[in-house]
Coordinates of C-alpha atoms and ligand atoms in Angstrom, one line a residue:
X1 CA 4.3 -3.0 7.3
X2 CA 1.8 -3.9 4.1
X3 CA 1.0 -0.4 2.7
X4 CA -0.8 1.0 -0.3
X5 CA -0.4 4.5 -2.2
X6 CA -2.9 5.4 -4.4
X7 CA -1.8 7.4 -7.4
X8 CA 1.4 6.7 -9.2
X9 CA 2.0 10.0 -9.9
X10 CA 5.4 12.0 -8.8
X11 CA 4.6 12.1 -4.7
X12 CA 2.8 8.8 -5.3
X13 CA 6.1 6.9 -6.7
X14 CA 8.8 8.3 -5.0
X15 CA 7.0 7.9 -1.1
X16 CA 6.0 3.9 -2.7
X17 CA 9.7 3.3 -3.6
X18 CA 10.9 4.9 -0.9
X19 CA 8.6 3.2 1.8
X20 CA 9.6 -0.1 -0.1
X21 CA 13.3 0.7 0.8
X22 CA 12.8 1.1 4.2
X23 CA 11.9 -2.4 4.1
X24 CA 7.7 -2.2 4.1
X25 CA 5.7 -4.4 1.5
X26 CA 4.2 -1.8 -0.9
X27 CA 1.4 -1.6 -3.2
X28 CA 1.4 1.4 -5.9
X29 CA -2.1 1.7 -7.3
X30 CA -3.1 4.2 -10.7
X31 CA -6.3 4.3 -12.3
X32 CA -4.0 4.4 -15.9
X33 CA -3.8 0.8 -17.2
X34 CA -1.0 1.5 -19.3
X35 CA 0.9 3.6 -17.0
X36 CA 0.4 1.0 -14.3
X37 CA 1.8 -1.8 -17.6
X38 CA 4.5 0.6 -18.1
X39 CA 5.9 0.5 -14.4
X40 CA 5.2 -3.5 -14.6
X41 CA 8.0 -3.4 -17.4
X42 CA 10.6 -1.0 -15.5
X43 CA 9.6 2.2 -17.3
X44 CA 9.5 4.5 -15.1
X45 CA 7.2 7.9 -16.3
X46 CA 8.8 11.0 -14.8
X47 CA 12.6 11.9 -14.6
X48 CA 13.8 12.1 -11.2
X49 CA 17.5 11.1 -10.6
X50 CA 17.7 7.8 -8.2
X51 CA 14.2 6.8 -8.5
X52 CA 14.4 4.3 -11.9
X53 CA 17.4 2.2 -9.6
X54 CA 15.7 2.5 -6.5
X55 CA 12.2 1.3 -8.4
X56 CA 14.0 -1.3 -10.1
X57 CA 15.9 -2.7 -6.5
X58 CA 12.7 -3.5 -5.0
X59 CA 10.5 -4.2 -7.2
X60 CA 13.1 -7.5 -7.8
X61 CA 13.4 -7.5 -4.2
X62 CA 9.7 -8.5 -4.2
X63 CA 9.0 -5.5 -1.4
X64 CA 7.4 -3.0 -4.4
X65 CA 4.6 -4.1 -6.8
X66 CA 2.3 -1.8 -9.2
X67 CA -1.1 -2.6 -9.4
X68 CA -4.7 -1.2 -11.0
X69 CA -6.9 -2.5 -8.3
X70 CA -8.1 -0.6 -5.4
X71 CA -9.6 -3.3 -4.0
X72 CA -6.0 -5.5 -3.9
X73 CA -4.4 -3.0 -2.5
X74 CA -7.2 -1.8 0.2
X75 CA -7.6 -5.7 0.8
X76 CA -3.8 -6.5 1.9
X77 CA -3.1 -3.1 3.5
X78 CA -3.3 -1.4 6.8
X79 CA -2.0 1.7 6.0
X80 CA -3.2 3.4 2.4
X81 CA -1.6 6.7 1.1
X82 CA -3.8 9.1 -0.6
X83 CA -1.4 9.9 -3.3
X84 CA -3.3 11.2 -6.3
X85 CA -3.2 14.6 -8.0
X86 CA -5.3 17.9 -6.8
X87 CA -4.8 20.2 -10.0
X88 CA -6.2 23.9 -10.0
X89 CA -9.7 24.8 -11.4
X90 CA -10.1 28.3 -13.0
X91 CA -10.5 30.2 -9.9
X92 CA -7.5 28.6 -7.8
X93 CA -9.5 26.1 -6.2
X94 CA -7.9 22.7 -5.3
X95 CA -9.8 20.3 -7.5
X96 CA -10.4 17.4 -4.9
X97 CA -12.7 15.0 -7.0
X98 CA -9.8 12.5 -7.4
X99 CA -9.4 12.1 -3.4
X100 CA -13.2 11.9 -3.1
X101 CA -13.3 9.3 -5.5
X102 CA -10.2 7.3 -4.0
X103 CA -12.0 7.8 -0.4
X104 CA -14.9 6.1 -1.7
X105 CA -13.4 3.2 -3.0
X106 CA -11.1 2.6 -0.1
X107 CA -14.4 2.7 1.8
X108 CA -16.3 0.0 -0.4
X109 CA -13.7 -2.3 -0.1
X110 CA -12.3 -1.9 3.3
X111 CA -12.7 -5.7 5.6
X112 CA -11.6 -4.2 8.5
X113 CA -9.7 -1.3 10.4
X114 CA -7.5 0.5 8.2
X115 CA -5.6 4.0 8.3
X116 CA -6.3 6.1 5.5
X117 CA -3.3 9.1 5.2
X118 CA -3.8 12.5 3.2
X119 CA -0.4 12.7 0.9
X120 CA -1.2 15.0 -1.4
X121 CA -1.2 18.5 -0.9
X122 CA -4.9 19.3 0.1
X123 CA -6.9 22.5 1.9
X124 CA -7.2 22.5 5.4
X125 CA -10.8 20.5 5.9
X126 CA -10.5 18.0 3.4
X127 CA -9.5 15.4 6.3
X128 CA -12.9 16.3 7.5
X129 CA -14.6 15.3 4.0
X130 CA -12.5 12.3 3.8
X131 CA -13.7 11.0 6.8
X132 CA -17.0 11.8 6.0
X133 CA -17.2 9.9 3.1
X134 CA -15.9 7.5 4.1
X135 CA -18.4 6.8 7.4
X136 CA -20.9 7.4 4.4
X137 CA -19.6 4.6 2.0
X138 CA -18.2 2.2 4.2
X139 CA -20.4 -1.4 4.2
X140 CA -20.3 -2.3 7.7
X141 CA -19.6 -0.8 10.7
X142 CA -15.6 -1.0 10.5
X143 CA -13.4 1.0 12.3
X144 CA -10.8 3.1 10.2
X145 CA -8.6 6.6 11.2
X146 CA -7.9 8.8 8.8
X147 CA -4.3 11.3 9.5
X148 CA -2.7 14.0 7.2
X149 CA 0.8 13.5 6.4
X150 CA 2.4 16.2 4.1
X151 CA 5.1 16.1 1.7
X152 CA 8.1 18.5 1.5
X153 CA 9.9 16.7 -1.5
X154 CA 11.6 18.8 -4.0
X155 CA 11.9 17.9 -7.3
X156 CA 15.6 16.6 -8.3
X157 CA 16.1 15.7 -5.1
X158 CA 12.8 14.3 -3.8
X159 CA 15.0 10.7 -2.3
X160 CA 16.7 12.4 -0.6
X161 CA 14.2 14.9 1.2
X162 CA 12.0 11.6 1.8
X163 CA 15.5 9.7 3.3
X164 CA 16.7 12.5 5.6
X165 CA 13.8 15.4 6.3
X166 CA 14.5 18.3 8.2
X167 CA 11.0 17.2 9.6
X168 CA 7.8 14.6 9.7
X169 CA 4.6 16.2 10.0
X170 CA 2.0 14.0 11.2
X171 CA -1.7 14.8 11.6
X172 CA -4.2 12.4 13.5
X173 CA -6.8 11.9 16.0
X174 CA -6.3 9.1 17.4
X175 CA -3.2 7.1 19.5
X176 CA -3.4 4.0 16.9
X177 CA -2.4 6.3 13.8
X178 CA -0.2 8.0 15.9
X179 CA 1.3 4.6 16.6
X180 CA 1.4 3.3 13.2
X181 CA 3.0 6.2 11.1
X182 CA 5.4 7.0 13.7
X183 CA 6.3 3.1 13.4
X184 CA 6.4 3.4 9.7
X185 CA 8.9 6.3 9.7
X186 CA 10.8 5.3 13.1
X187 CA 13.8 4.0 10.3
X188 CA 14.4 7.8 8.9
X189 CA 15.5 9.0 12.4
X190 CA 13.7 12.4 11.7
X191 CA 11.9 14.8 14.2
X192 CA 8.5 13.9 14.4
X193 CA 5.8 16.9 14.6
X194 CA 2.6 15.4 15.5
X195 CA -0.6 17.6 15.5
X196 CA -4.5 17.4 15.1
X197 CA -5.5 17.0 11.1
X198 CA -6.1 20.6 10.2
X199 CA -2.5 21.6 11.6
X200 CA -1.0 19.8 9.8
X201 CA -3.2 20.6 6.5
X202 CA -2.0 24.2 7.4
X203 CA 1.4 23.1 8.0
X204 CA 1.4 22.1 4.4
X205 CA -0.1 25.4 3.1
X206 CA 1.7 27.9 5.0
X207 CA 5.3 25.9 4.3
X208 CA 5.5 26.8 0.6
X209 CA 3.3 29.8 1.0
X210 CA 6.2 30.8 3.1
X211 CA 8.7 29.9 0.9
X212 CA 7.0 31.6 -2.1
X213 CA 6.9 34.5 -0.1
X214 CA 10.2 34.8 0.7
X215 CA 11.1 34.7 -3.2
X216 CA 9.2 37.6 -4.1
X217 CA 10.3 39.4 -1.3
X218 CA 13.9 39.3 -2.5
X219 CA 12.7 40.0 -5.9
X220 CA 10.8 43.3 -4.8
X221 CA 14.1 44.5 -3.4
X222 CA 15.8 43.2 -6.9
X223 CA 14.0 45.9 -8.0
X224 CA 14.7 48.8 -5.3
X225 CA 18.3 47.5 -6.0
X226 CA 18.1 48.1 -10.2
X227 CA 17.2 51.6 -9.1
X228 CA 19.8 53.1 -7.0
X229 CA 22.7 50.8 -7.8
X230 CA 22.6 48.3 -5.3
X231 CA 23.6 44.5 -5.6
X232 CA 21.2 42.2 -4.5
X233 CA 23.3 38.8 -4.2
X234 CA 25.2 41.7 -1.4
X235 CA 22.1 42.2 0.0
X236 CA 20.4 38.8 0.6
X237 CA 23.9 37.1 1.7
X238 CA 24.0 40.3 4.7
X239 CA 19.8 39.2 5.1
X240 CA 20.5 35.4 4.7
X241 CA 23.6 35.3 8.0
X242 CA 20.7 36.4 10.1
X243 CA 19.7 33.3 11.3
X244 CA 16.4 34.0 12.2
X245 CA 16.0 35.1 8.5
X246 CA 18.9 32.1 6.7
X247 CA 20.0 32.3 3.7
X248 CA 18.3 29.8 1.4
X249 CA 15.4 31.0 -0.8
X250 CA 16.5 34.4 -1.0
X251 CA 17.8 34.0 -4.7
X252 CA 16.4 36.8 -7.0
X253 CA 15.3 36.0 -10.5
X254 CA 12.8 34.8 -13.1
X255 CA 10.2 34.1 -10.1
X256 CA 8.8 30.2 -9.0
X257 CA 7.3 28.2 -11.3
X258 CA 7.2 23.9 -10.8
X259 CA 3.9 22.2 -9.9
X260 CA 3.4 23.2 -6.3
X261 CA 4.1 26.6 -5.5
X262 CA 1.7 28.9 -8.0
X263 CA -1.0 26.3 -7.5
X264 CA -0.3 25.3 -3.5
X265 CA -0.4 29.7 -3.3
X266 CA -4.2 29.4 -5.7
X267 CA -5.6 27.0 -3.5
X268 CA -4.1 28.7 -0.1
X269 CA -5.4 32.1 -1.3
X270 CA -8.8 30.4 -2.5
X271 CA -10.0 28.4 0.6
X272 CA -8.6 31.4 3.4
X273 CA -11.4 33.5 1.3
X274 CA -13.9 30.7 1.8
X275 CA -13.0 31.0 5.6
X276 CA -13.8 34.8 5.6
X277 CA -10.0 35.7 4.9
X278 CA -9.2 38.0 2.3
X279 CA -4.7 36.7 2.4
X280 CA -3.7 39.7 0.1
X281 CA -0.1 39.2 1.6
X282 CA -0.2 35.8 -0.8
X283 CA -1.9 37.7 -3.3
X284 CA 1.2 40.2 -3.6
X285 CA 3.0 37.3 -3.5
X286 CA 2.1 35.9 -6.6
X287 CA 1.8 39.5 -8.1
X288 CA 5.2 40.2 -7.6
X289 CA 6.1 36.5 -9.1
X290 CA 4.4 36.8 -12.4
X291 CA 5.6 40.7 -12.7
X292 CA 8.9 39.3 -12.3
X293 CA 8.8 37.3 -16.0
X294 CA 7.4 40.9 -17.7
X295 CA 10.7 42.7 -15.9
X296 CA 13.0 40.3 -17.8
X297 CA 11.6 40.9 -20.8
X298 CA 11.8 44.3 -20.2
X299 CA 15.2 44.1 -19.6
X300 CA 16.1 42.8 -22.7
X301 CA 14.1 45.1 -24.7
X302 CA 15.6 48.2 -23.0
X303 CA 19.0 46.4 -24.1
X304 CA 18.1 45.7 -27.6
X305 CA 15.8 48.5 -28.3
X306 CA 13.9 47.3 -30.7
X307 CA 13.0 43.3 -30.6
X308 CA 11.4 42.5 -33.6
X309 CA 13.5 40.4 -36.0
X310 CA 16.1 39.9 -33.4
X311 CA 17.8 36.2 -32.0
X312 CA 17.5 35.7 -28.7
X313 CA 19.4 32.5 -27.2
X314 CA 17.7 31.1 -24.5
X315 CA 19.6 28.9 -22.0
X316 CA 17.3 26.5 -19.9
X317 CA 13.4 25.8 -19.9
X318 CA 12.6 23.7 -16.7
X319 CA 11.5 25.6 -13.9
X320 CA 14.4 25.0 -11.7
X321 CA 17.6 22.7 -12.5
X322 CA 17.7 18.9 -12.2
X323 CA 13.9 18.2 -13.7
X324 CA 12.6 18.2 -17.0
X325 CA 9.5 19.7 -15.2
X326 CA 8.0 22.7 -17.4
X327 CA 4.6 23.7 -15.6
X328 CA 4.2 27.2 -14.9
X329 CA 8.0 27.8 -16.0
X330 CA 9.2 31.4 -16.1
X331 CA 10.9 30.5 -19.3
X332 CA 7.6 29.7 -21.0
X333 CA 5.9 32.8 -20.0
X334 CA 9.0 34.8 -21.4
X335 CA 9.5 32.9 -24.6
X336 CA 6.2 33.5 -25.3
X337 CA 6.3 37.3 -24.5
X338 CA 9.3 37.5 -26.7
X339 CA 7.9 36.1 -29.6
X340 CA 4.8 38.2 -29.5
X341 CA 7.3 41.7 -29.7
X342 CA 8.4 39.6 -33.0
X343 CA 11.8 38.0 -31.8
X344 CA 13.1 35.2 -32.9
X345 CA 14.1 32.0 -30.6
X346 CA 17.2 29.7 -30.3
X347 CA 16.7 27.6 -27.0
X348 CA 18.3 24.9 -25.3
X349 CA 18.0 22.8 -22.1
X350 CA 19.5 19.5 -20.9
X351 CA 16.1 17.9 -19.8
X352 CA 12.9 20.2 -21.1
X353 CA 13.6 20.2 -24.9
X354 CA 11.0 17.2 -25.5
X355 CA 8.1 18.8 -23.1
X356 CA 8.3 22.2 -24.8
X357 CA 7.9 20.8 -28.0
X358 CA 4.0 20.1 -27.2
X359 CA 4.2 24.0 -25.9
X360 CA 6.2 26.3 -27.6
X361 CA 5.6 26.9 -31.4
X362 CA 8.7 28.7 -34.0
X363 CA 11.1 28.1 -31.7
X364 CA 14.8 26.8 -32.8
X365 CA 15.2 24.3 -30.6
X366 CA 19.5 23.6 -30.1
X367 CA 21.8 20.9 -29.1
X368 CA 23.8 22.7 -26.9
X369 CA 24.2 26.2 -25.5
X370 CA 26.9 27.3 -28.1
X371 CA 24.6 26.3 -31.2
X372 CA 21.9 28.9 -29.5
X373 CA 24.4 31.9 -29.2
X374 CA 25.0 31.4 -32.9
X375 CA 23.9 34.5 -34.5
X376 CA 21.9 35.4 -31.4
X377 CA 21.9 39.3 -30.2
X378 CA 21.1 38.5 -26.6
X379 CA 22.2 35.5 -24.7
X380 CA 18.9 35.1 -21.7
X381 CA 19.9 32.6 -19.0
X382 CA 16.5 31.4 -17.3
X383 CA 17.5 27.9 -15.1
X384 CA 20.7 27.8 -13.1
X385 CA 21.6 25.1 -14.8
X386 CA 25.1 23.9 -14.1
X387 CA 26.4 23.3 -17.4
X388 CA 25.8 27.3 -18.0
X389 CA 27.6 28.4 -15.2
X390 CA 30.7 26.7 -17.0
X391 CA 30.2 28.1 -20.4
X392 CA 33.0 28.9 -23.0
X393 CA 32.8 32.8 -22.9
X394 CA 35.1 33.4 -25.6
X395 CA 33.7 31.0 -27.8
X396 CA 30.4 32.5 -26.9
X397 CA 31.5 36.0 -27.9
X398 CA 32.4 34.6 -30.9
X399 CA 29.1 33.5 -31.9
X400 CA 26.5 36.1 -30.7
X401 CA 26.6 38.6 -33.0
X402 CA 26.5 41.3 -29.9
X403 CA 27.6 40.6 -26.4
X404 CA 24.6 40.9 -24.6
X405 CA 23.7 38.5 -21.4
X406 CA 20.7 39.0 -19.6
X407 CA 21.3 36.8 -17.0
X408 CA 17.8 35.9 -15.3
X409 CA 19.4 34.1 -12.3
X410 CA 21.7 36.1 -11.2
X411 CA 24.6 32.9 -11.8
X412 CA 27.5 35.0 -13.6
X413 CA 30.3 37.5 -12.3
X414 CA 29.3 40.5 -13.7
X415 CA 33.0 42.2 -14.0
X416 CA 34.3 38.5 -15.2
X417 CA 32.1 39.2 -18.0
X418 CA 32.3 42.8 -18.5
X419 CA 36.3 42.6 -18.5
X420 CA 35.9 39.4 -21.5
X421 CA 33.9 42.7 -23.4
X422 CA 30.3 41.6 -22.4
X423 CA 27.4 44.2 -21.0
X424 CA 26.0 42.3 -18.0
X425 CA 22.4 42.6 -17.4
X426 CA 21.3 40.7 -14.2
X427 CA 18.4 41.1 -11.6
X428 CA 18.9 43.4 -9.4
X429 CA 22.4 43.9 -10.0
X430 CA 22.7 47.6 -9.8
X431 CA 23.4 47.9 -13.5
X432 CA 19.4 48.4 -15.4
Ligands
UDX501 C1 8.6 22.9 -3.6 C2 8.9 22.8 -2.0 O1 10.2 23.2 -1.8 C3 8.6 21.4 -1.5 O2 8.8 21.3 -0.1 C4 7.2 21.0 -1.9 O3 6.9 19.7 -1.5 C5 6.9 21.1 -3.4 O4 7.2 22.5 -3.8 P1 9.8 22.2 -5.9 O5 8.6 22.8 -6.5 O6 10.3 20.9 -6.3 O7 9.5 22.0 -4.3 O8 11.0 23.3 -6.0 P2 11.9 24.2 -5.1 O9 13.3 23.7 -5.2 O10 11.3 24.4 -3.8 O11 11.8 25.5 -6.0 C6 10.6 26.2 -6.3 C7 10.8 27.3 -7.2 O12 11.3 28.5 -6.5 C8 11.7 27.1 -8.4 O13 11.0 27.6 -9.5 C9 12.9 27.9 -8.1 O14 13.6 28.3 -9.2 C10 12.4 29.0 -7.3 N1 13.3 29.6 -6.4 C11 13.8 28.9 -5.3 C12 13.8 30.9 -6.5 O15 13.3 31.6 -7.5 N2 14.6 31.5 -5.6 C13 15.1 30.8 -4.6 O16 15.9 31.4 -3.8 C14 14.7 29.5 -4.4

């Protein structure tokens, strides 16, 4: 199939390259001349592992091109992705001007019927307004569908998720775009869900509002469990065999951070009030996540007593591991809180060191984990990376100047560490 996505951005490039793979002809479209040059030459913007190779295989296989012009790509495709970003505005709300603009373009230069498919993550109704605009813009009377098809890709692993889903969500009105994106997707091999357009704008909503809320929830007993001695890791794995409750997502912590969830939560939050719904279950939600960066810090200054002048080491910056991703990371947040008590900062991460730099300000900024601990008087753990689940503990001993790990992810044996002669602070862990 000839198909276009517009917006190069992380959704945008991984569904082009991936679509390209499956053997379709592929168009990926930016309004950024020199990202689009960049991706002509094979440089490849974001770090995701697979994608560069993957990019790079098509793109010589002729099946993947990059290109600045809407009206190329809307001219030789039937299908066109609405890839581009929809950031927050102050109050939460899903800043949509990007897809309006993109709808209106497609429109201007449409020559005959094409399918126009919500990507991004958007409110329920925006279909509506796309279509609208669309019927407004168009030139002639040509005949075009417009269908919602959400993404569940997770950074790090976002080939992967698009390869083998655990499901398709497709959201139409009519049998032809039915038709043509269960064509387009037939290779995957996936169940297909296929629903009206606000279903599945909702399906999209309510997944990661779901999955947020399922993090705090473990993180409010984290708490109940700090209080009377109780281990939360014991806890979620007697929850998680359940299987109507599973196991995944039930990892106390430093809280969600990334791209999606704290602004997918804003916009859910934000357009259920414009429908006359007042969701304070996600408002909790996100109370309980941003509490949960001020309970670390906490943490460590009940350890250390008094913070000022003190080295903390901090091990890992991106909001999860895999990704040098640092928007809305716990670790930022709690740096930042640490340095206003007057501590000072040792930090390392395999991926994030180069983003923080534009971010974080005073900050030692180490080669590896062991150059942090030097001289440190806490060791703070905030991404499970792997390399820190594999850490020298002697040598580390060695170098803190007291044996303190605060361990925000709940990653490290606590009696392994207490018998090499560390205190173990972790969430929830029955022991603060
Ligand atoms: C998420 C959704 O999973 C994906 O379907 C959607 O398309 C985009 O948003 P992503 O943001 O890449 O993907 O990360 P994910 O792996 O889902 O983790 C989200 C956050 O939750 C991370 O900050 C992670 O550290 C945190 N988390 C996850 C926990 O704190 N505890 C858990 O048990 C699981």
């Amino acid at each position: 199939m000839n198909i276009s996505i517009i917006g190069s951005g992380y959704v945008g490039l991984v569904t082009g390259a991936c679509f390209a793979e499956l053997g379709n002809k592929v168009i990926c479209v930016d309004n950024d001349e020199a990202k689009v040059a960049l991706l002509k030459k094979g440089i490849i913007p974001i770090y995701e592992p697979g994608l560069s190779e993957l990019i790079k295989n098509n793109v010589g296989k002729k099946r993947l091109i990059f290109s600045s012009s809407i009206k190329d790509a809307v001219k030789n495709s039937e299908v066109i992705f609405i890839a581009v970003g929809t950031p927050s505005l102050p109050h939460g709300e899903a800043d949509l001007t990007g897809i309006e603009n993109v709808a209106q373009n497609i429109a201007l230069n449409m020559t005959g019927y094409r399918l126009i498919v919500e990507k991004s993550t958007v409110p329920v109704e925006t279909g509506e307004w796309v279509k609208k605009t669309i019927s407004t813009y168009v030139k002639r009377n040509i005949k075009f569908d417009v269908a919602s098809n959400p993404e569940f890709l997770k950074e790090g692993s976002a080939i992967n998720d698009f390869m083998h889903p655990d499901r398709i969500v497709i959201g139409v009105e009519s049998n032809k775009a039915r038709d043509l994106l269960v064509s387009l997707y037939k290779p995957l091999n996936a169940p297909i869900v296929v629903t009206n357009i606000k279903s599945a704008e909702i399906i999209k909503h309510s997944s990661n509002a779901f999955l947020a809320t399922k993090i705090s929830f473990i993180n409010a007993i984290s708490k109940i469990c700090d209080k009377v001695g109780a281990d939360v890791k014991e806890v979620a794995q007697g929850m998680g065999l359940d299987k109507r409750i599973g196991p995944s997502f039930l990892n106390a912590g430093a809280g969600y951070g990334g791209s999606c969830f704290p602004k997918d939560l804003d916009a859910f939050i934000n357009i259920s009030e414009k429908m006359g719904y007042d969701f304070n279950l996600l408002k909790a939600v996100k109370e309980i996540n941003e509490d949960q960066r001020e309970f670390i810090f906490q943490k460590i200054k009940k350890s250390l007593w008094i913070v000022k002048g003190k080295t903390v080491a901090v091990l890992g910056l991106s909001f999860k591991p895999n990704t040098d991703d640092i928007r809305s990371a716990p670790s930022i947040d709690i740096i930042k809180r640490l340095q206003e008590e007057g501590a000072k900062i040792h930090v390392y991460d395999p991926q994030s060191i180069e983003k923080a730099k534009a971010v974080l300000d005073k900050v030692h900024f180490c080669k590896d984990p062991y150059e942090a601990c030097k001289g440190a008087e806490c060791l703070l753990v905030i991404t499970e990376w792997n390399e820190f689940k594999e850490l020298d503990f002697i040598k580390v001993k060695k170098l803190l100047k007291r044996p303190l790990i605060v361990d925000g992810r709940n990653i490290y044996e606590p009696q392994k560490l207490e018998k090499i002669g560390f205190t173990y602070v972790g969430i929830g862990r029955g022991k603060s």
